[in-house]
Coordinates of C-alpha atoms and ligand atoms in Angstrom, one line a residue:
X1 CA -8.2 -23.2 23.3
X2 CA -6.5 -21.9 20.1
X3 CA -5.6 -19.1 18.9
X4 CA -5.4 -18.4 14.5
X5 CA -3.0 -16.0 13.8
X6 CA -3.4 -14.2 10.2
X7 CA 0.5 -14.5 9.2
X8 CA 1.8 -11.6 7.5
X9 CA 5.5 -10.7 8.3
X10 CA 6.2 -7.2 9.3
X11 CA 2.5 -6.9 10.9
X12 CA 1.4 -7.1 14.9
X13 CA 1.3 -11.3 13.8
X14 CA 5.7 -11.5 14.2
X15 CA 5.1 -10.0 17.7
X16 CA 2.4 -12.2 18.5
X17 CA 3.7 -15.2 17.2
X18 CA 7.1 -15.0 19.6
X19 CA 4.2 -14.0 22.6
X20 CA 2.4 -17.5 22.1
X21 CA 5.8 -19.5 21.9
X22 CA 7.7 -18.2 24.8
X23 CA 4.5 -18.1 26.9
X24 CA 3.3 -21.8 25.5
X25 CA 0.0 -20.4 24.3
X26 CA -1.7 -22.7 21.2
X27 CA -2.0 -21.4 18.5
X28 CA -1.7 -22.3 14.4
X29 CA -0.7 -20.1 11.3
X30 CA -4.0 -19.4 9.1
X31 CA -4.3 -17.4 5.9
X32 CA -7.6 -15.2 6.1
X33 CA -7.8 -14.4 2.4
X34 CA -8.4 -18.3 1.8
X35 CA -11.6 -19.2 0.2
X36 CA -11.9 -22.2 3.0
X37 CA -11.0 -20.0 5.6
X38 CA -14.4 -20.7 7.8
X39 CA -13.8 -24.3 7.9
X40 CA -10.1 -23.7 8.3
X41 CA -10.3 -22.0 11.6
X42 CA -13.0 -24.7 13.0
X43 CA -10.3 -26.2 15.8
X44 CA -9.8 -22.0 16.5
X45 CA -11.8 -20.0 18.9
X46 CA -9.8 -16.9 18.4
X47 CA -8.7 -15.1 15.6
X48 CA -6.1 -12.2 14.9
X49 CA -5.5 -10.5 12.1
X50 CA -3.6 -6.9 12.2
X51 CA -4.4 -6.1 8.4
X52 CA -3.8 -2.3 7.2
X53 CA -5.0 0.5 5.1
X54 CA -2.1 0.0 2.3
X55 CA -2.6 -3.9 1.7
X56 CA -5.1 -4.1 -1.4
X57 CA -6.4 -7.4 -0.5
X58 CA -7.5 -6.3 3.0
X59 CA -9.3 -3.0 2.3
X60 CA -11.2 -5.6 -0.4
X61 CA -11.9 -8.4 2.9
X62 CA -10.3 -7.5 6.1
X63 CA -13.7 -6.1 8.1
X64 CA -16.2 -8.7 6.0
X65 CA -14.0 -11.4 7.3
X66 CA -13.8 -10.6 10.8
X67 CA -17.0 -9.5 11.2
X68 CA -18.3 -12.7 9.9
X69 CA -16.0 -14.7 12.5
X70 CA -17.5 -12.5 15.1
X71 CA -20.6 -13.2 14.3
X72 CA -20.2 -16.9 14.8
X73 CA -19.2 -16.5 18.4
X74 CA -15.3 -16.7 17.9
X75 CA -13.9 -13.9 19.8
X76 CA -12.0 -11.7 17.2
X77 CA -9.1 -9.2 17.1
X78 CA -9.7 -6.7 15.7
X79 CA -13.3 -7.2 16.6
X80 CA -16.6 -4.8 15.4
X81 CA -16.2 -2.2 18.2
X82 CA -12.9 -1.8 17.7
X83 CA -12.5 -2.1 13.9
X84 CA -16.0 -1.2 11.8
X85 CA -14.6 2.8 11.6
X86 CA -10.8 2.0 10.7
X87 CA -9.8 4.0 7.7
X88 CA -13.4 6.1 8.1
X89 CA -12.3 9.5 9.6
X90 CA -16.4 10.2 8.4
X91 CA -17.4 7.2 10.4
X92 CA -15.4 8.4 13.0
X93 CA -17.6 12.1 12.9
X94 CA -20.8 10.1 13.5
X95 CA -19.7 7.9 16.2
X96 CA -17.6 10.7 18.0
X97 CA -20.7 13.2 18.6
X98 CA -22.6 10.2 19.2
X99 CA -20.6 9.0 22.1
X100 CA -20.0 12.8 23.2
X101 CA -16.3 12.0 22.9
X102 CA -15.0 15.5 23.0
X103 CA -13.2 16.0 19.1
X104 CA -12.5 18.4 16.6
X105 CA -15.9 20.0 14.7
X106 CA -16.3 18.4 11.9
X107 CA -18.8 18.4 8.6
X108 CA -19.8 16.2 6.0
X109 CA -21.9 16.9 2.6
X110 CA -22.9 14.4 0.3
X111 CA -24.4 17.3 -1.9
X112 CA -22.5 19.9 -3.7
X113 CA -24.6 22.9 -3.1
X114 CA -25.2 21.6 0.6
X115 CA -21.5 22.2 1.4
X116 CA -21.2 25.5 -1.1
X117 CA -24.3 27.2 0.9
X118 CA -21.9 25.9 4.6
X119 CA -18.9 27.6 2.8
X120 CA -20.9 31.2 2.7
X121 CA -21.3 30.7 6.3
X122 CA -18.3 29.4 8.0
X123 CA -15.4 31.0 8.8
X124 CA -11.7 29.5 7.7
X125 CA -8.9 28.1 8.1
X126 CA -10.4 24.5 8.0
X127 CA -9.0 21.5 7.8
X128 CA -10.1 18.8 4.8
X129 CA -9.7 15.0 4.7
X130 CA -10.3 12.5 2.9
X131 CA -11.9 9.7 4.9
X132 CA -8.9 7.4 4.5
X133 CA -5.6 7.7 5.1
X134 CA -2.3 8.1 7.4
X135 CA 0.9 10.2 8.2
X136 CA -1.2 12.9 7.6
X137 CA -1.4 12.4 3.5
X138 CA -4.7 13.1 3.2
X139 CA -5.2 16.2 5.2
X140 CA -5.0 19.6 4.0
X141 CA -4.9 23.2 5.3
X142 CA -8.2 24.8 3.2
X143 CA -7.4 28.9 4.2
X144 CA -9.6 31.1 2.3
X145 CA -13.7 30.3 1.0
X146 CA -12.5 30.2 -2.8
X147 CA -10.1 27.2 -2.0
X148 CA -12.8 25.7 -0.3
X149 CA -15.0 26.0 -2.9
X150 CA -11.9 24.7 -5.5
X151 CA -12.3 21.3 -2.9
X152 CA -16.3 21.0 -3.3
X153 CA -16.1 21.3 -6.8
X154 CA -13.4 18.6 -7.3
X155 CA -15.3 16.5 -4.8
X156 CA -17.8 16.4 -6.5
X157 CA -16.7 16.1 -10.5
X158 CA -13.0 13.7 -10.9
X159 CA -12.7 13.2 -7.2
X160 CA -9.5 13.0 -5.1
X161 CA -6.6 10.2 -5.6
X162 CA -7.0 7.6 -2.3
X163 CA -2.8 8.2 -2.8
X164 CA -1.5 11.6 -3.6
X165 CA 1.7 11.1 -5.6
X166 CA 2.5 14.9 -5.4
X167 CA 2.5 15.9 -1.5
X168 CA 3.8 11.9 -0.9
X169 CA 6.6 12.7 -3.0
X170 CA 7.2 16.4 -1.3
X171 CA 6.9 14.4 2.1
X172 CA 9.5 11.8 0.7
X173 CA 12.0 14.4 -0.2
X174 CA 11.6 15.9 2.9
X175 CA 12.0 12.4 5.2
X176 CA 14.9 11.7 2.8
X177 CA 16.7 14.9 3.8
X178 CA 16.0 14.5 7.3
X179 CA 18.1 11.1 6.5
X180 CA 15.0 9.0 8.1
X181 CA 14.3 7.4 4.6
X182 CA 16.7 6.2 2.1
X183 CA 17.7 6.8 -2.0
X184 CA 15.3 4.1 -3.3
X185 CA 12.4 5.1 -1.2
X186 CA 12.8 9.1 -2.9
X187 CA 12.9 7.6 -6.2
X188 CA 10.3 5.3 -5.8
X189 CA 7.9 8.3 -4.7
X190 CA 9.1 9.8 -8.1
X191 CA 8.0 6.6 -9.6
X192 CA 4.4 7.0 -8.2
X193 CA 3.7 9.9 -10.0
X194 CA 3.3 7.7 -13.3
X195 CA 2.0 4.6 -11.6
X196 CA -0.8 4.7 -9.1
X197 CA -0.2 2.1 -6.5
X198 CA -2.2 -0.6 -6.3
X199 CA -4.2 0.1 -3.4
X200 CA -5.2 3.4 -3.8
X201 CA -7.1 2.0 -7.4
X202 CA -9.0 -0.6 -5.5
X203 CA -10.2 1.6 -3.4
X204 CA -11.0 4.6 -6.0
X205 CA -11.5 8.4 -6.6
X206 CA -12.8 9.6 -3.1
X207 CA -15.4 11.7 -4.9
X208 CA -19.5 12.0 -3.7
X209 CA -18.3 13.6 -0.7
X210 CA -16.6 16.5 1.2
X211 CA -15.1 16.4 4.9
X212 CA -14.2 19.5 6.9
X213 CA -12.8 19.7 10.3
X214 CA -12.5 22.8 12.4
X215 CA -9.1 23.9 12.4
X216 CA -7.6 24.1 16.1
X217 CA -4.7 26.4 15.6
X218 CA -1.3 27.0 17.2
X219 CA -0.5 23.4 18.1
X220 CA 3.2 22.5 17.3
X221 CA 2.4 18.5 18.3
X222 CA -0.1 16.3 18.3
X223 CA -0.7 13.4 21.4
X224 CA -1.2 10.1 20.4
X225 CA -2.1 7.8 23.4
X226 CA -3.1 3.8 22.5
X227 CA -5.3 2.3 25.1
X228 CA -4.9 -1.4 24.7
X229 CA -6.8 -3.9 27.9
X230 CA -6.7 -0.5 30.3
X231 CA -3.2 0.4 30.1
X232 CA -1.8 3.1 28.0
X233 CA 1.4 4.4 26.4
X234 CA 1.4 7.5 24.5
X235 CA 4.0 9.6 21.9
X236 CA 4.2 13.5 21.2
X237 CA 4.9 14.1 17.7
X238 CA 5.9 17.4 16.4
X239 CA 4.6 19.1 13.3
X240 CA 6.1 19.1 10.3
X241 CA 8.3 22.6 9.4
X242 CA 5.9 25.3 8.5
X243 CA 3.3 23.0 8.4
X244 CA 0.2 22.2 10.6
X245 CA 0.6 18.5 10.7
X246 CA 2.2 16.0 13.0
X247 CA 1.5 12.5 11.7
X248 CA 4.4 10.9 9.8
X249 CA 6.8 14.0 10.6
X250 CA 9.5 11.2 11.7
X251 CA 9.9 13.5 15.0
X252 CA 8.9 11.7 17.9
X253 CA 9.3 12.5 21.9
X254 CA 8.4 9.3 24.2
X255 CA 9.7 10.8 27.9
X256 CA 7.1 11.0 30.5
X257 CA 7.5 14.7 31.1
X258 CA 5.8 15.1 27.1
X259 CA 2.1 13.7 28.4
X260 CA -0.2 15.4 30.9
X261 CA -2.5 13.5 32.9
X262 CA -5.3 15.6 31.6
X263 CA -4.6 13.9 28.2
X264 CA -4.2 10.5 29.2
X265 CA -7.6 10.6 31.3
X266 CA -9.4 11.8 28.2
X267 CA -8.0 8.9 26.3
X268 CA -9.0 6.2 29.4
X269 CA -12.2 8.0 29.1
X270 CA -13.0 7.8 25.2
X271 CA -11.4 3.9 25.2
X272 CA -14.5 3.3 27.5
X273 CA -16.9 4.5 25.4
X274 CA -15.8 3.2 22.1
X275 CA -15.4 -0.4 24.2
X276 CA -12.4 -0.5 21.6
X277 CA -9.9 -3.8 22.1
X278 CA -7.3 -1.2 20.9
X279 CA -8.0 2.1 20.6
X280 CA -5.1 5.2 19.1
X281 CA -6.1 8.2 19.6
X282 CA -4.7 11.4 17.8
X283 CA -5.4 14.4 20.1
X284 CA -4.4 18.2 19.6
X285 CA -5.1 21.0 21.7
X286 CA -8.1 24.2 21.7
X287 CA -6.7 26.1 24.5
X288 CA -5.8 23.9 27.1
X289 CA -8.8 21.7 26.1
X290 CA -7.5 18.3 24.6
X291 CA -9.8 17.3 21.2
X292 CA -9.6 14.1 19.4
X293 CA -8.9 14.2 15.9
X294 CA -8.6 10.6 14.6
X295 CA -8.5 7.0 16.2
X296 CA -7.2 3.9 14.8
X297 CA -7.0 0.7 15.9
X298 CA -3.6 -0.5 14.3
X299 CA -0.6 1.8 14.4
X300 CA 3.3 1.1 12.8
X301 CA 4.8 -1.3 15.9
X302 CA 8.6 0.2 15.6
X303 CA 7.5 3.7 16.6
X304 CA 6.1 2.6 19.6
X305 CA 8.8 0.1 20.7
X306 CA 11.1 3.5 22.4
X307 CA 7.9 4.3 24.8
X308 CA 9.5 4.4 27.9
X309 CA 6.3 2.9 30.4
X310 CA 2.9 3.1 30.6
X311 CA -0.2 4.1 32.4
X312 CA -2.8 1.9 34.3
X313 CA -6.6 3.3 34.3
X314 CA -5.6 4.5 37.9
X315 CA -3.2 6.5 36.1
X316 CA -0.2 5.1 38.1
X317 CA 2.9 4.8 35.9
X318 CA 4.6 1.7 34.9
X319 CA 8.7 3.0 34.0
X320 CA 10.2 0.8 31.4
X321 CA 9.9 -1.4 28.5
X322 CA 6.5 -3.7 28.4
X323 CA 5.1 -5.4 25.3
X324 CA 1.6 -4.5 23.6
X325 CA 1.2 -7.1 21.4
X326 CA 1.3 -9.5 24.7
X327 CA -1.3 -7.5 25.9
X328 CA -3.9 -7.9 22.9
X329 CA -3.0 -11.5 23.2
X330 CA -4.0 -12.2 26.8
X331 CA -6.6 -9.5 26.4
X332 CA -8.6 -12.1 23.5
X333 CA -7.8 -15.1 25.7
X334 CA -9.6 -13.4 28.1
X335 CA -12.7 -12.5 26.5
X336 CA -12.9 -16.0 25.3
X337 CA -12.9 -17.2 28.9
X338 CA -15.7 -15.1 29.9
X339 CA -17.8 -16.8 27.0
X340 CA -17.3 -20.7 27.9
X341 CA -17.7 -18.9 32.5
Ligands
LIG1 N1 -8.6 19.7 13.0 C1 -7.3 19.8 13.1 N2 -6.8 21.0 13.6 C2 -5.4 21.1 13.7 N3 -4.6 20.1 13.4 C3 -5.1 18.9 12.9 C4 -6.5 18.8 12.8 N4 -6.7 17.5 12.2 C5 -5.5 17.0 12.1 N5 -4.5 17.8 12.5 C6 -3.0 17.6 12.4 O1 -2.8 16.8 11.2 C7 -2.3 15.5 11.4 C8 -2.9 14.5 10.5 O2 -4.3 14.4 10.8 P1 -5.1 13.1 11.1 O3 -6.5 13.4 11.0 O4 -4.6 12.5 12.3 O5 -4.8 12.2 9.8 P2 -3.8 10.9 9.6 O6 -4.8 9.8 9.5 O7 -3.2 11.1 8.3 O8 -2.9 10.8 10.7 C9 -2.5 15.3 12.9 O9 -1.4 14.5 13.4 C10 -2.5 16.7 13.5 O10 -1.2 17.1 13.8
LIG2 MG1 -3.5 10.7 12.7

C-alpha cells in the first residue's frame, strides 16, 4: 500500500509527509496538476491533496481531479463527501436543510425580482455572502431594505470581486496594527487595489446570484470545532472591534473552559451526517441554541497547532498536544483496508 501525496510546501502535505517517515508508512511525492497524473499514481491506492481556495490552479482542477480518482476506487483525501461543497457557502444551504443540520436561515435568488419581492418581506439586519471565501472577507452586515436592494442590484448587473481589495486592505491595516501581520503584507494589500490577484480573476465576478443569511445577533465569538476520524478540537474566536465577524480576527482562545459540551455534541452530530473525512465547522449562537454557519474541510494548520486536547465521540477529553494530520493519514489507510476486507 501507497500512499501519493500532492507536494505543496506550507499545505497539510509538510505534516503528512514527516507522519509517513517517522511512522515508516509508503508513500511517493506526486504532482496532481500533471497531465499524466492517472497513470502516475497507478503503484498508489491513496491520494492526498490539501489544495485551497486562494491557489488558481486548484479552484481550476482540485475537485475534477479527486473526484475522478474517487471514482476509480482509490480511496481519496479530500474525498466527495467531504470536499464537493468546499468554497460553496450556497452548496452548503442546500445540503444543510437537507441533512436537518441545524444552521443559520439562509436564501438564495437566481432572479433579480425574486429576491427584490423577499426584500419587501423580510425583516433586517441580514447577513450577505458571497459563496466563496474565508476570514470573513466576503460577508457583510446588509442593515436596512435599501442596502439590500443596493446588493440585488449589483448582483445582478457588474457583480461582486471574488477578492475585495477595499475591506482586505481595511482588514490588513487593522492585523498590522494589532502587530499580527508585518510592513510588506500592508503594502501589498495597497498594491491589490490596482492589481486583482490572480485567483480571484479565474474565478470571476460573483454575479447571477444573491445569498442572504439570517443575522443571529449579539454573538462576540464564533466556535469553530474540526471533527477529523471522531475526535475533535475546537477554537473560540472573537469578533472583530465593532464588527459582527470572527473569522480572520487574529484573536484566538484554545483553553477547555471556552467550549461547551453542547457545542461539541452538535459538531459530533453534523460530522455524522455530512460523513465528512474532515469536517470545520463555524458555529454562532441564537439564544443558547448553537447554529452552523459555514463548514470547510481544510483550515490554516498553524492556528490550530496551540489547541490544548481534544474530544472523543464519547466526549471524554484528551489534555495535551496530538497531531491532526496523523489522524487524516491513518484515517485513509483505514478506509483503504476496509476495501481490499
Ligand atoms: N448569520 C450570521 N449571523 C451572525 N454572525 C455571522 C453569521 N454568519 C457569519 N457570521 C460571522 O461572520 C464570520 C464569517 O462568516 P463565515 O460564513 O464563517 O465566512 P468565512 O468563510 O469568511 O469564514 C463568522 O466567523 C461569524 O463570526
Ligand atoms: Mg468561517
Amino acid at each position: 500500500m501507497r500512499i501519493g501525496i500532492h507536494n505543496k510546501p506550507g499545505s497539510f502535505s509538510d505534516r503528512w509527509i514527516d507522519y509517513c517517515k517517522s511512522n515508516n508508512i509508503d508513500y511517493k511525492l506526486i504532482d496532481c496538476l500533471d497531465t499524466n497524473i492517472i497513470s502516475n499514481i497507478d503503484d498508489c491506492q491513496i491520494i492526498m491533496w490539501h489544495h485551497s481556495q486562494g491557489n488558481t490552479k486548484e479552484i481550476l482542477a482540485a475537485k475534477s481531479i479527486l473526484f475522478a480518482i474517487q471514482k476509480s476506487g482509490k480511496i481519496v483525501f479530500p474525498d466527495f463527501n467531504t470536499n464537493w461543497h468546499f468554497d460553496d457557502k450556497v452548496g452548503q444551504k442546500y445540503l444543510f436543510e437537507s441533512l436537518n443540520i441545524q444552521s443559520a436561515p439562509s436564501y438564495v435568488f437566481y432572479e433579480a425580482e425574486h429576491a427584490l419581492n423577499w426584500i419587501e418581506k423580510t425583516s433586517f439586519p441580514k447577513v450577505f455572502k458571497l459563496r466563496g471565501g474565508a476570514g470573513s472577507e466576503n460577508v457583510k452586515l446588509v442593515k436596512t431594505k435599501s442596502e439590500a436592494k443596493k446588493v440585488v442590484h449589483k448582483s445582478f448587473k457588474t457583480g461582486y470581486k471574488q477578492y475585495d481589495a477595499w475591506s482586505n486592505l481595511k482588514d490588513r491595516w487593522r492585523l498590522f496594527n494589532l502587530g499580527k501581520i508585518g510592513f510588506w503584507s500592508l503594502i501589498k494589500g495597497v498594491i491589490r487595489l490596482v492589481y486583482e490577484p490572480e485567483f480571484s480573476k479565474v474565478i470571476g465576478r460573483q454575479r447571477g446570484y444573491v445569498y442572504f443569511q439570517d443575522f443571529i445577533p449579539e454573538n462576540e465569538f464564533d466556535i469553530r470545532i474540526i471533527v477529523i476520524d471522531k475526535k475533535a478540537f475546537a477554537v473560540k474566536r472573537m469578533v472583530r472591534e465593532n464588527d459582527f465577524r470572527a473569522s480572520g480576527s487574529g484573536s484566538v482562545l484554545y483553553e477547555k473552559e471556552n467550549f461547551d459540551d453542547k457545542t461539541v455534541a452538535a459538531a459530533f452530530d453534523a460530522a455524522k451526517k455530512l460523513k465528512g473525512q474532515s469536517v470545520a465547522i463555524d458555529f454562532v449562537y441564537d439564544g443558547q441554541k448553537p447554529v452552523v454557519v459555514e463548514i470547510s474541510y481544510a483550515f490554516v494548520k498553524e492556528a490550530y497547532d496551540l489547541c490544548v486536547g481534544y474530544w472523543d465521540e464519547q466526549m471524554n477529553w484528551y489534555e495535551g498536544s496530538f497531531n491532526p494530520y496523523g489522524w487524516m493519514v491513518d484515517m485513509v489507510i483505514k478506509q483503504y483496508k476496509e476495501t481490499i476486507k
